[in-house]
PDB file of C-alpha atoms in Angstrom:
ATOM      1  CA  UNK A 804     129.110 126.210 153.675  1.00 95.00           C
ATOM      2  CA  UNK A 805     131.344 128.545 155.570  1.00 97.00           C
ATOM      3  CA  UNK A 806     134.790 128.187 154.941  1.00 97.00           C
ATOM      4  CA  UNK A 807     137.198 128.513 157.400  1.00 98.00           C
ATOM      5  CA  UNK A 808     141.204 129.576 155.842  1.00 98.00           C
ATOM      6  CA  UNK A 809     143.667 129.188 158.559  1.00 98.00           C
ATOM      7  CA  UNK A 810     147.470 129.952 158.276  1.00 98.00           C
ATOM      8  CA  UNK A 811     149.918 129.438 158.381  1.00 98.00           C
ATOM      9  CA  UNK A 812     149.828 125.867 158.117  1.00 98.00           C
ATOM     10  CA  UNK A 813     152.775 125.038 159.782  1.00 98.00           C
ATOM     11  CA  UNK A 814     155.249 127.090 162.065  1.00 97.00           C
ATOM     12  CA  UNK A 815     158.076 126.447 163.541  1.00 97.00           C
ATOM     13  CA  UNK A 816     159.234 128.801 166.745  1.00 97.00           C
ATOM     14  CA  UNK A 817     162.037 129.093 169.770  1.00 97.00           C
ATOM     15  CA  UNK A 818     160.511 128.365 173.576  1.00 97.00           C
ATOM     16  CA  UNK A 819     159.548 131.792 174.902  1.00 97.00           C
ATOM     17  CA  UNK A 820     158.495 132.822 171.215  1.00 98.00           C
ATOM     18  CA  UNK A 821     155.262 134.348 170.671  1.00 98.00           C
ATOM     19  CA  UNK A 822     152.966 132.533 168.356  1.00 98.00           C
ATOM     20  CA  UNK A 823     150.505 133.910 166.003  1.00 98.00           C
ATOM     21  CA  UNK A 824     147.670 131.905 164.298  1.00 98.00           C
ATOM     22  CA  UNK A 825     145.198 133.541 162.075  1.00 98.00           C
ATOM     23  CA  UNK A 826     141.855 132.366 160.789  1.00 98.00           C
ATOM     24  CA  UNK A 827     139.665 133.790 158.296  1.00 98.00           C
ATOM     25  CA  UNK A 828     136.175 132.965 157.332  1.00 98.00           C
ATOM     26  CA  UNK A 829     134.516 132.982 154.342  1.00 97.00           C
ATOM     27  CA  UNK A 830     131.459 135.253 155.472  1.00 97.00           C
ATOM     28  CA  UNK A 831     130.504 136.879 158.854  1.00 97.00           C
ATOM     29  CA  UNK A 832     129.814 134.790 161.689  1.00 97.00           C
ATOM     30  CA  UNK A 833     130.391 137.128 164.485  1.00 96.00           C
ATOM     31  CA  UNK A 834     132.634 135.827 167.244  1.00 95.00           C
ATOM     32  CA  UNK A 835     131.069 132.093 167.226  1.00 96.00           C
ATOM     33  CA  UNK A 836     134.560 131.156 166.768  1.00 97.00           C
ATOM     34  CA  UNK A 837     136.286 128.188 168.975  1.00 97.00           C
ATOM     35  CA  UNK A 838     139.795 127.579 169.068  1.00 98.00           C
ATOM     36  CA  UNK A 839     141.359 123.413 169.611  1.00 98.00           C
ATOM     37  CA  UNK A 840     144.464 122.053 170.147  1.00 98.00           C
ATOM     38  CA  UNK A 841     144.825 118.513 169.369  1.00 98.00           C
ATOM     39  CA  UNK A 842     148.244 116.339 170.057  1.00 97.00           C
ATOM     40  CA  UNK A 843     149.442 113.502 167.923  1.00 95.00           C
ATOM     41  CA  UNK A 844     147.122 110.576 168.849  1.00 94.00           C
ATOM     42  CA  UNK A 845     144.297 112.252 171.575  1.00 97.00           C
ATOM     43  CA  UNK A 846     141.551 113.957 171.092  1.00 98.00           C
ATOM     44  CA  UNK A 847     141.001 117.816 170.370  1.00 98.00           C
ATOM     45  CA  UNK A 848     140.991 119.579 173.407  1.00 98.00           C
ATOM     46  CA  UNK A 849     138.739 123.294 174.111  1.00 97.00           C
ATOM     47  CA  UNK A 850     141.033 126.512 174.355  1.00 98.00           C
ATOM     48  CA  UNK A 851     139.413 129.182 173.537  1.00 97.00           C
ATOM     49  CA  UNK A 852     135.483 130.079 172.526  1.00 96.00           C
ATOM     50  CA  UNK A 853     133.439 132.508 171.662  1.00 96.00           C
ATOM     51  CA  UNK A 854     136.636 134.321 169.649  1.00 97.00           C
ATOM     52  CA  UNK A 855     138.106 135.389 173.109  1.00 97.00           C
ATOM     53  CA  UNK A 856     137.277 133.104 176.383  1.00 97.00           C
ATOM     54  CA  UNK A 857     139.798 131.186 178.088  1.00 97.00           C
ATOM     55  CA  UNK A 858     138.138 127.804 178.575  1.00 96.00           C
ATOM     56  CA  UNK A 859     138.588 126.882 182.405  1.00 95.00           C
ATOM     57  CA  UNK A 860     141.977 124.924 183.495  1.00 96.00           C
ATOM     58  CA  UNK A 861     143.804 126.164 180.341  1.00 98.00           C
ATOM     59  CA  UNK A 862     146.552 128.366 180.683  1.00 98.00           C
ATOM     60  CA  UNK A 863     146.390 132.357 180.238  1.00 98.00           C
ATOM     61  CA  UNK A 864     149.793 132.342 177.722  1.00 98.00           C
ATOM     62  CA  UNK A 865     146.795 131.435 175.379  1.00 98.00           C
ATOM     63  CA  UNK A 866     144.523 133.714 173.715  1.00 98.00           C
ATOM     64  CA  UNK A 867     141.995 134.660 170.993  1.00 98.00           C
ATOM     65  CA  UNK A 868     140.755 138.065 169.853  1.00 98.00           C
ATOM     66  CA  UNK A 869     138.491 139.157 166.171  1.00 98.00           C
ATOM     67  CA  UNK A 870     134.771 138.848 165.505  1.00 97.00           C
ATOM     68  CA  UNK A 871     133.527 139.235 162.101  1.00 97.00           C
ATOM     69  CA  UNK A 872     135.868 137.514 159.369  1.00 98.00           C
ATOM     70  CA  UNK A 873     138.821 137.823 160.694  1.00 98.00           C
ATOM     71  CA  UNK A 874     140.687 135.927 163.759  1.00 98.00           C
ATOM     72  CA  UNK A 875     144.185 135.805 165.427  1.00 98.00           C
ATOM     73  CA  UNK A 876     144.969 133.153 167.888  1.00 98.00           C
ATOM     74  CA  UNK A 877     148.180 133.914 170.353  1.00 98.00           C
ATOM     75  CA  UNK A 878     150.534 131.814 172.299  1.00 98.00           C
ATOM     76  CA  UNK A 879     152.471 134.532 174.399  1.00 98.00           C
ATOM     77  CA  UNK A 880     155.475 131.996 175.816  1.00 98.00           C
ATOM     78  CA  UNK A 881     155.625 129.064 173.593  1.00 98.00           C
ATOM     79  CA  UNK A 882     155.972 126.187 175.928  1.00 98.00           C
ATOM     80  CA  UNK A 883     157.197 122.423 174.619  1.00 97.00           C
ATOM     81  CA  UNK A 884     153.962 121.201 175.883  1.00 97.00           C
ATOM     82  CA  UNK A 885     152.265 123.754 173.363  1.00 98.00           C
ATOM     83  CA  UNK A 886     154.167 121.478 170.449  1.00 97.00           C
ATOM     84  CA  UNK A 887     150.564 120.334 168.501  1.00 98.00           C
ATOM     85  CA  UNK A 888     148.286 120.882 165.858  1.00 98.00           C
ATOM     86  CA  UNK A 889     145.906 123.854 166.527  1.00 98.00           C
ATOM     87  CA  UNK A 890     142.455 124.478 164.943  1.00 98.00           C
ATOM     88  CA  UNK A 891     139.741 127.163 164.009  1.00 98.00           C
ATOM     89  CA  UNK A 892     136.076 126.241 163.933  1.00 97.00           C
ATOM     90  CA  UNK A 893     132.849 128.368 163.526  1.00 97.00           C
ATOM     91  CA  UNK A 894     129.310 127.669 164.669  1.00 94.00           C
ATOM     92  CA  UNK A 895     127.739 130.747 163.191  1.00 92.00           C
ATOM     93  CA  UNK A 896     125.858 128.604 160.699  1.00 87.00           C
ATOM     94  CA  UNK A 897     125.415 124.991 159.945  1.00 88.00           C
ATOM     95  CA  UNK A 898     127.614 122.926 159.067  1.00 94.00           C
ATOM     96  CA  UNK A 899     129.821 123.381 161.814  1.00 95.00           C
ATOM     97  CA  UNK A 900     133.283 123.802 159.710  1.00 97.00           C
ATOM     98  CA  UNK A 901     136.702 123.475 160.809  1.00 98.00           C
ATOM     99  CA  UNK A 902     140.354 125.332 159.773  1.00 98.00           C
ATOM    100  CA  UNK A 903     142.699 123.282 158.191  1.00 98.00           C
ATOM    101  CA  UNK A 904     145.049 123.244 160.875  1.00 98.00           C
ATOM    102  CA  UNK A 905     148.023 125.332 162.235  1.00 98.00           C
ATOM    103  CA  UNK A 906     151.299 122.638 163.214  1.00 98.00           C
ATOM    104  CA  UNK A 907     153.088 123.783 165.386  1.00 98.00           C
ATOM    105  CA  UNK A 908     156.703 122.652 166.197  1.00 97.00           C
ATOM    106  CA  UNK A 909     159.529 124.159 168.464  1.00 95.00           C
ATOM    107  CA  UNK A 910     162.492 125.266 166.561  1.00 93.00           C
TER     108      UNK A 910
ATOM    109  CA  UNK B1106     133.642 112.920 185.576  1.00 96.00           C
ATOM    110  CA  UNK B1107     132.478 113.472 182.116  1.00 96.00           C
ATOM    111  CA  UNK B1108     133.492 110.607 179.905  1.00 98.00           C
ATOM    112  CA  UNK B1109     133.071 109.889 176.253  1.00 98.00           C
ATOM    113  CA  UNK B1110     133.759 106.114 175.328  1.00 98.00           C
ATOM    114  CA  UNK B1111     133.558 104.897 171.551  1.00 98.00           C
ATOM    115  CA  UNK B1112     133.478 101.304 170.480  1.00 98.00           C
ATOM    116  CA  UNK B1113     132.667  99.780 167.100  1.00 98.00           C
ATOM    117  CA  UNK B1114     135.040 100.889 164.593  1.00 97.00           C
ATOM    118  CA  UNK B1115     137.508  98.019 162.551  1.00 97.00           C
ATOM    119  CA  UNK B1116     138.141  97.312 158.667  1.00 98.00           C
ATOM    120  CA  UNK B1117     134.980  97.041 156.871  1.00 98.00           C
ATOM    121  CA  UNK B1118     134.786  96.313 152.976  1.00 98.00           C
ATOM    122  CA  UNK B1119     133.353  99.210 150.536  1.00 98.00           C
ATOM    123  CA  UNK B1120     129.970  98.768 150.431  1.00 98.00           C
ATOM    124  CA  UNK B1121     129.421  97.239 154.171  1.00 98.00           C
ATOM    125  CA  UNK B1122     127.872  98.640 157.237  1.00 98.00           C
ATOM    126  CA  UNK B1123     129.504  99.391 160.789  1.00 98.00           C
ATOM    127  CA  UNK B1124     127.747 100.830 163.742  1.00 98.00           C
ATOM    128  CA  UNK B1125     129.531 103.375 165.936  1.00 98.00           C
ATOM    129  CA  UNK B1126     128.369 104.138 169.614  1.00 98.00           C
ATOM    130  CA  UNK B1127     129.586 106.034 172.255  1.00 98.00           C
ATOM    131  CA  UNK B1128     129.030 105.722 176.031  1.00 98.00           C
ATOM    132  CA  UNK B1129     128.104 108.360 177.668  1.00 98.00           C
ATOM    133  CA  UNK B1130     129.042 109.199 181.833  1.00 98.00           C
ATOM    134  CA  UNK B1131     129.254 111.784 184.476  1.00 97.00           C
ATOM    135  CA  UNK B1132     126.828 114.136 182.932  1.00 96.00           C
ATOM    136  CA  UNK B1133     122.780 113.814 182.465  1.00 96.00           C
ATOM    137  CA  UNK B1134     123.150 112.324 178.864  1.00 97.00           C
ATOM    138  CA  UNK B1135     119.803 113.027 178.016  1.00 96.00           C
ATOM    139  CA  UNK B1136     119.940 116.906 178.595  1.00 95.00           C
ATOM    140  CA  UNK B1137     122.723 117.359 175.904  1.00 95.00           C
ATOM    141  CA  UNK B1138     122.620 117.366 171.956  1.00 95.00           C
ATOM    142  CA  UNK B1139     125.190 115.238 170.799  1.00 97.00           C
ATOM    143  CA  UNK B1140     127.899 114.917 167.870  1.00 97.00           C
ATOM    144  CA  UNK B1141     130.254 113.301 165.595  1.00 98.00           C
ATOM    145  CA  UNK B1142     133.299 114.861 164.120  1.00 98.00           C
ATOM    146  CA  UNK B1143     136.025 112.477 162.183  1.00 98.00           C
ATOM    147  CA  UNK B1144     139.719 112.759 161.182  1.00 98.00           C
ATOM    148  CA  UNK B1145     140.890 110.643 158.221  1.00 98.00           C
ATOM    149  CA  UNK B1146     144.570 109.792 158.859  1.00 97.00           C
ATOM    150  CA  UNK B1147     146.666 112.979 158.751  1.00 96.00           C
ATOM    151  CA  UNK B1148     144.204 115.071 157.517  1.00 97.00           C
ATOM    152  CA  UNK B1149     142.144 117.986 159.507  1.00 97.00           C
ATOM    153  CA  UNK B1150     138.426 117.575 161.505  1.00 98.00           C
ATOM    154  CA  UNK B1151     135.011 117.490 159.597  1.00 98.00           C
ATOM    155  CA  UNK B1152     132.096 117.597 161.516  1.00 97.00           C
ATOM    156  CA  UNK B1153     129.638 114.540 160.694  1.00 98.00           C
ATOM    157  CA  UNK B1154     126.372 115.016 162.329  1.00 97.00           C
ATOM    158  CA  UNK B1155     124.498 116.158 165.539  1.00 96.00           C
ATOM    159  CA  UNK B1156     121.530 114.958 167.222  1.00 96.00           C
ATOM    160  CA  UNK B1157     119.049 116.673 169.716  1.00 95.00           C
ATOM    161  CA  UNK B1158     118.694 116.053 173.211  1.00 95.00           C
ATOM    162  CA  UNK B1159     115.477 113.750 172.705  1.00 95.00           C
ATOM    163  CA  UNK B1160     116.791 112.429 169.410  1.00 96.00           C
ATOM    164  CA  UNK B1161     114.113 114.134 167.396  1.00 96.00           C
ATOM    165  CA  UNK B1162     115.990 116.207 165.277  1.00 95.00           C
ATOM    166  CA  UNK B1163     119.055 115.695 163.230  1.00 96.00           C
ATOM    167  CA  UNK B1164     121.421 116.985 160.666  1.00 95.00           C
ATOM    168  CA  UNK B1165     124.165 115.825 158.535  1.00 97.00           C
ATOM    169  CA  UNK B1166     127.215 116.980 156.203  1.00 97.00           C
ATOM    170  CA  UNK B1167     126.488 116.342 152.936  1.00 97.00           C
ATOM    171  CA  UNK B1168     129.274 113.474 152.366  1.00 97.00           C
ATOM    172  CA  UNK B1169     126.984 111.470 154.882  1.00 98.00           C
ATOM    173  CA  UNK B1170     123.611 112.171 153.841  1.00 98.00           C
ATOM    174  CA  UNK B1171     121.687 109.535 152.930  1.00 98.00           C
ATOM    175  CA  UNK B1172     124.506 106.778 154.185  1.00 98.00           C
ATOM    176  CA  UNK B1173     124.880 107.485 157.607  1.00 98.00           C
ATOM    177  CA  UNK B1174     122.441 107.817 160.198  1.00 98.00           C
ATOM    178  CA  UNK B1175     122.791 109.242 163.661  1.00 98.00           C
ATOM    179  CA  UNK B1176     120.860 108.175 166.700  1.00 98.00           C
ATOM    180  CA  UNK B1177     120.504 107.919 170.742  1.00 98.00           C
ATOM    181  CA  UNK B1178     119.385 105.861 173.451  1.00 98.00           C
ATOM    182  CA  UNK B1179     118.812 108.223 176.845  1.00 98.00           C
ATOM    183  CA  UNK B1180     117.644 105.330 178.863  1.00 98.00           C
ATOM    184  CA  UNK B1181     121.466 103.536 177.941  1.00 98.00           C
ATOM    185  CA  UNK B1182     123.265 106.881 177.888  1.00 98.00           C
ATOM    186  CA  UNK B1183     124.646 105.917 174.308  1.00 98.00           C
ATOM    187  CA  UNK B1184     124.808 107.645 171.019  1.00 98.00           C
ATOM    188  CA  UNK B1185     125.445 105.842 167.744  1.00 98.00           C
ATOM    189  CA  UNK B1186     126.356 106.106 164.309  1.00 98.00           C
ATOM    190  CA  UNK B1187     124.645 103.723 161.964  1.00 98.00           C
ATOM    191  CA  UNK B1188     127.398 104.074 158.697  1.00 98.00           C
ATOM    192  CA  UNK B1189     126.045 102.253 155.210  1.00 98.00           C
ATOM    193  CA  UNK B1190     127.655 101.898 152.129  1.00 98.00           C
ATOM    194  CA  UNK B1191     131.160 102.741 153.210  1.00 98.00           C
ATOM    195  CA  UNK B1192     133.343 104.440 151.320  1.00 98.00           C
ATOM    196  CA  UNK B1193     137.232 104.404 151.252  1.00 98.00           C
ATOM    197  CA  UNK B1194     136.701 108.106 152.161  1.00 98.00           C
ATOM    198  CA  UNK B1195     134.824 107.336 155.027  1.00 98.00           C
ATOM    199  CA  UNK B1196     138.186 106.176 156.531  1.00 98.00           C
ATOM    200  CA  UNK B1197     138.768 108.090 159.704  1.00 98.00           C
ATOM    201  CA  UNK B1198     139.166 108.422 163.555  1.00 98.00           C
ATOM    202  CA  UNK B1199     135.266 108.974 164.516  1.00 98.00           C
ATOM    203  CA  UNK B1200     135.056 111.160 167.684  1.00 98.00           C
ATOM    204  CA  UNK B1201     132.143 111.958 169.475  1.00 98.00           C
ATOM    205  CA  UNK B1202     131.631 115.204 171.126  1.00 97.00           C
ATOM    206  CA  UNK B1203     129.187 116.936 173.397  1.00 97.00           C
ATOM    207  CA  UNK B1204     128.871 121.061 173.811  1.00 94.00           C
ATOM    208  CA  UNK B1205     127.499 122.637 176.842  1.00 88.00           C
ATOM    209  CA  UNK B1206     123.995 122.596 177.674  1.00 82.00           C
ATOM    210  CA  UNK B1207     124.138 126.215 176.570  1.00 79.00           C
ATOM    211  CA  UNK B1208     124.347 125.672 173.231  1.00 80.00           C
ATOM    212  CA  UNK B1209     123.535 122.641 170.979  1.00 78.00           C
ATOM    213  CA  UNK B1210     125.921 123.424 168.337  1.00 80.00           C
ATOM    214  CA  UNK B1211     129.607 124.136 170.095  1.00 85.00           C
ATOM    215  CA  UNK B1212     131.755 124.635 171.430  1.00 93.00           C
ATOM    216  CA  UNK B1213     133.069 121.108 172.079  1.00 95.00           C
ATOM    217  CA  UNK B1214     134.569 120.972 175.478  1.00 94.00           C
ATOM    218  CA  UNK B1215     134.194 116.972 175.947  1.00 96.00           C
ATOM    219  CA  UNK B1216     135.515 114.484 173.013  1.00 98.00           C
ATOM    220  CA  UNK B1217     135.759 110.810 173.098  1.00 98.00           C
ATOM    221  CA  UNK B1218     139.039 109.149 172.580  1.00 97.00           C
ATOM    222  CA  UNK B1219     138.064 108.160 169.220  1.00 98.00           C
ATOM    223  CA  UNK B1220     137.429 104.961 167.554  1.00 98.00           C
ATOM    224  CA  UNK B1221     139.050 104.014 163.974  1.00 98.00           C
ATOM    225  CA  UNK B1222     137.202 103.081 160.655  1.00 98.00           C
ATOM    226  CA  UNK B1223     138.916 101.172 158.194  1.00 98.00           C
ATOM    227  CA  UNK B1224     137.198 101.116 154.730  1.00 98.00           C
ATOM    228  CA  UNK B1225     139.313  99.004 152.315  1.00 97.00           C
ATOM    229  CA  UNK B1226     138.769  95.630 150.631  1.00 95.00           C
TER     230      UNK B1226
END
């Protein structure tokens, strides 16, 4: 299996702060790479896939960038709606495997 | 609108059975491959299994194999999740997701609301 080594694994930042979220995989699986947020008690929610495209209706302060191994996830403004938990996942080869999860809190 | 309803979950004993489904709306169900991720409580997402469009082909994470069996019905717009001998790991928030038509495997841009799974005696 593919594993997926996201960090850090917590963060703590200022509104207006720019966030940075790396993910690392264990092998090369090209930019099938999808980025979630997920609040305390709902469902993840799409950001980013393919490594870099905006999913419609969510806001351009987020973005993705990396193919290969190696991926960086980037809130430009940190917003207090943005407080959450935020997750990595590849599809470059079965079974689909997640990050451990980047929290996210507003200092 | 797409919506994703699950139903079934509750506290089941080690060793019982529980059957998971999820309704299925807004979208032509039967066009989409289909999947279950969980979340046990606090911990991160693990996908659980996917099914085809036409329910002929399916796959599993090992922790499942062998216990768990996914499934469909296109003519009720439902997909289910047939869980034997439970374990307490088994103990999660089941979600269901769908990816685009696209792509079978992801990304996920529709989740249910998730239903709970209690195993514990």
């Amino acid at each position: 299996d593919i594993q997926m080594t996201q960090s850090p694994s917590s963060l703590s930042a200022s509104v207006g702060d720019r966030v940075t979220i790396t993910c690392q995989a264990s092998q090369d699986i090209s930019n099938y790479l999808n980025w979630y947020q997920q609040k305390p008690g709902k469902a993840p929610k799409l950001l980013i896939y393919d490594a870099s495209n905006l999913e419609t209706g969510v806001p351009s302060r987020f973005s993705g960038s990396g193919s290969g191994t190696d991926f960086t996830f980037t809130i430009s403004s940190l917003q207090p709606e943005d407080i959450a938990t935020y997750y990595c996942q590849q599809y470059d080869n079965p079974p689909l495997t997640f990050g451990g999860g980047t929290k996210v809190e507003i200092k | 609108e797409v919506q994703l309803v699950e139903s079934g979950g509750g506290l089941v004993q080690p060793g019982g059975s529980l059957r998971l489904s999820c309704a299925a709306s807004g979208f032509t169900f039967s066009s989409y491959w289909m999947h279950w991720v969980r979340q046990a409580p606090g911990k991160g997402l693990v996908w659980v299994s996917r099914i085809n469009s036409d329910g002929s082909s399916t796959s599993y994470a090992d922790s499942v194999k062998g216990r768990f069996t996914i499934s469909r019905d296109n003519a009720k717009n439902t997909l289910y999740l047939q869980m034997n001998s439970l374990r307490a790991e088994d103990t999660a928030v089941y979600y269901c997701a769908r990816p685009p038509l696209s792509s079978g495997l992801s990304p996920f841009d529709y989740w249910g609301q998730g239903t709970l799974v209690t195993v514990s005696s």
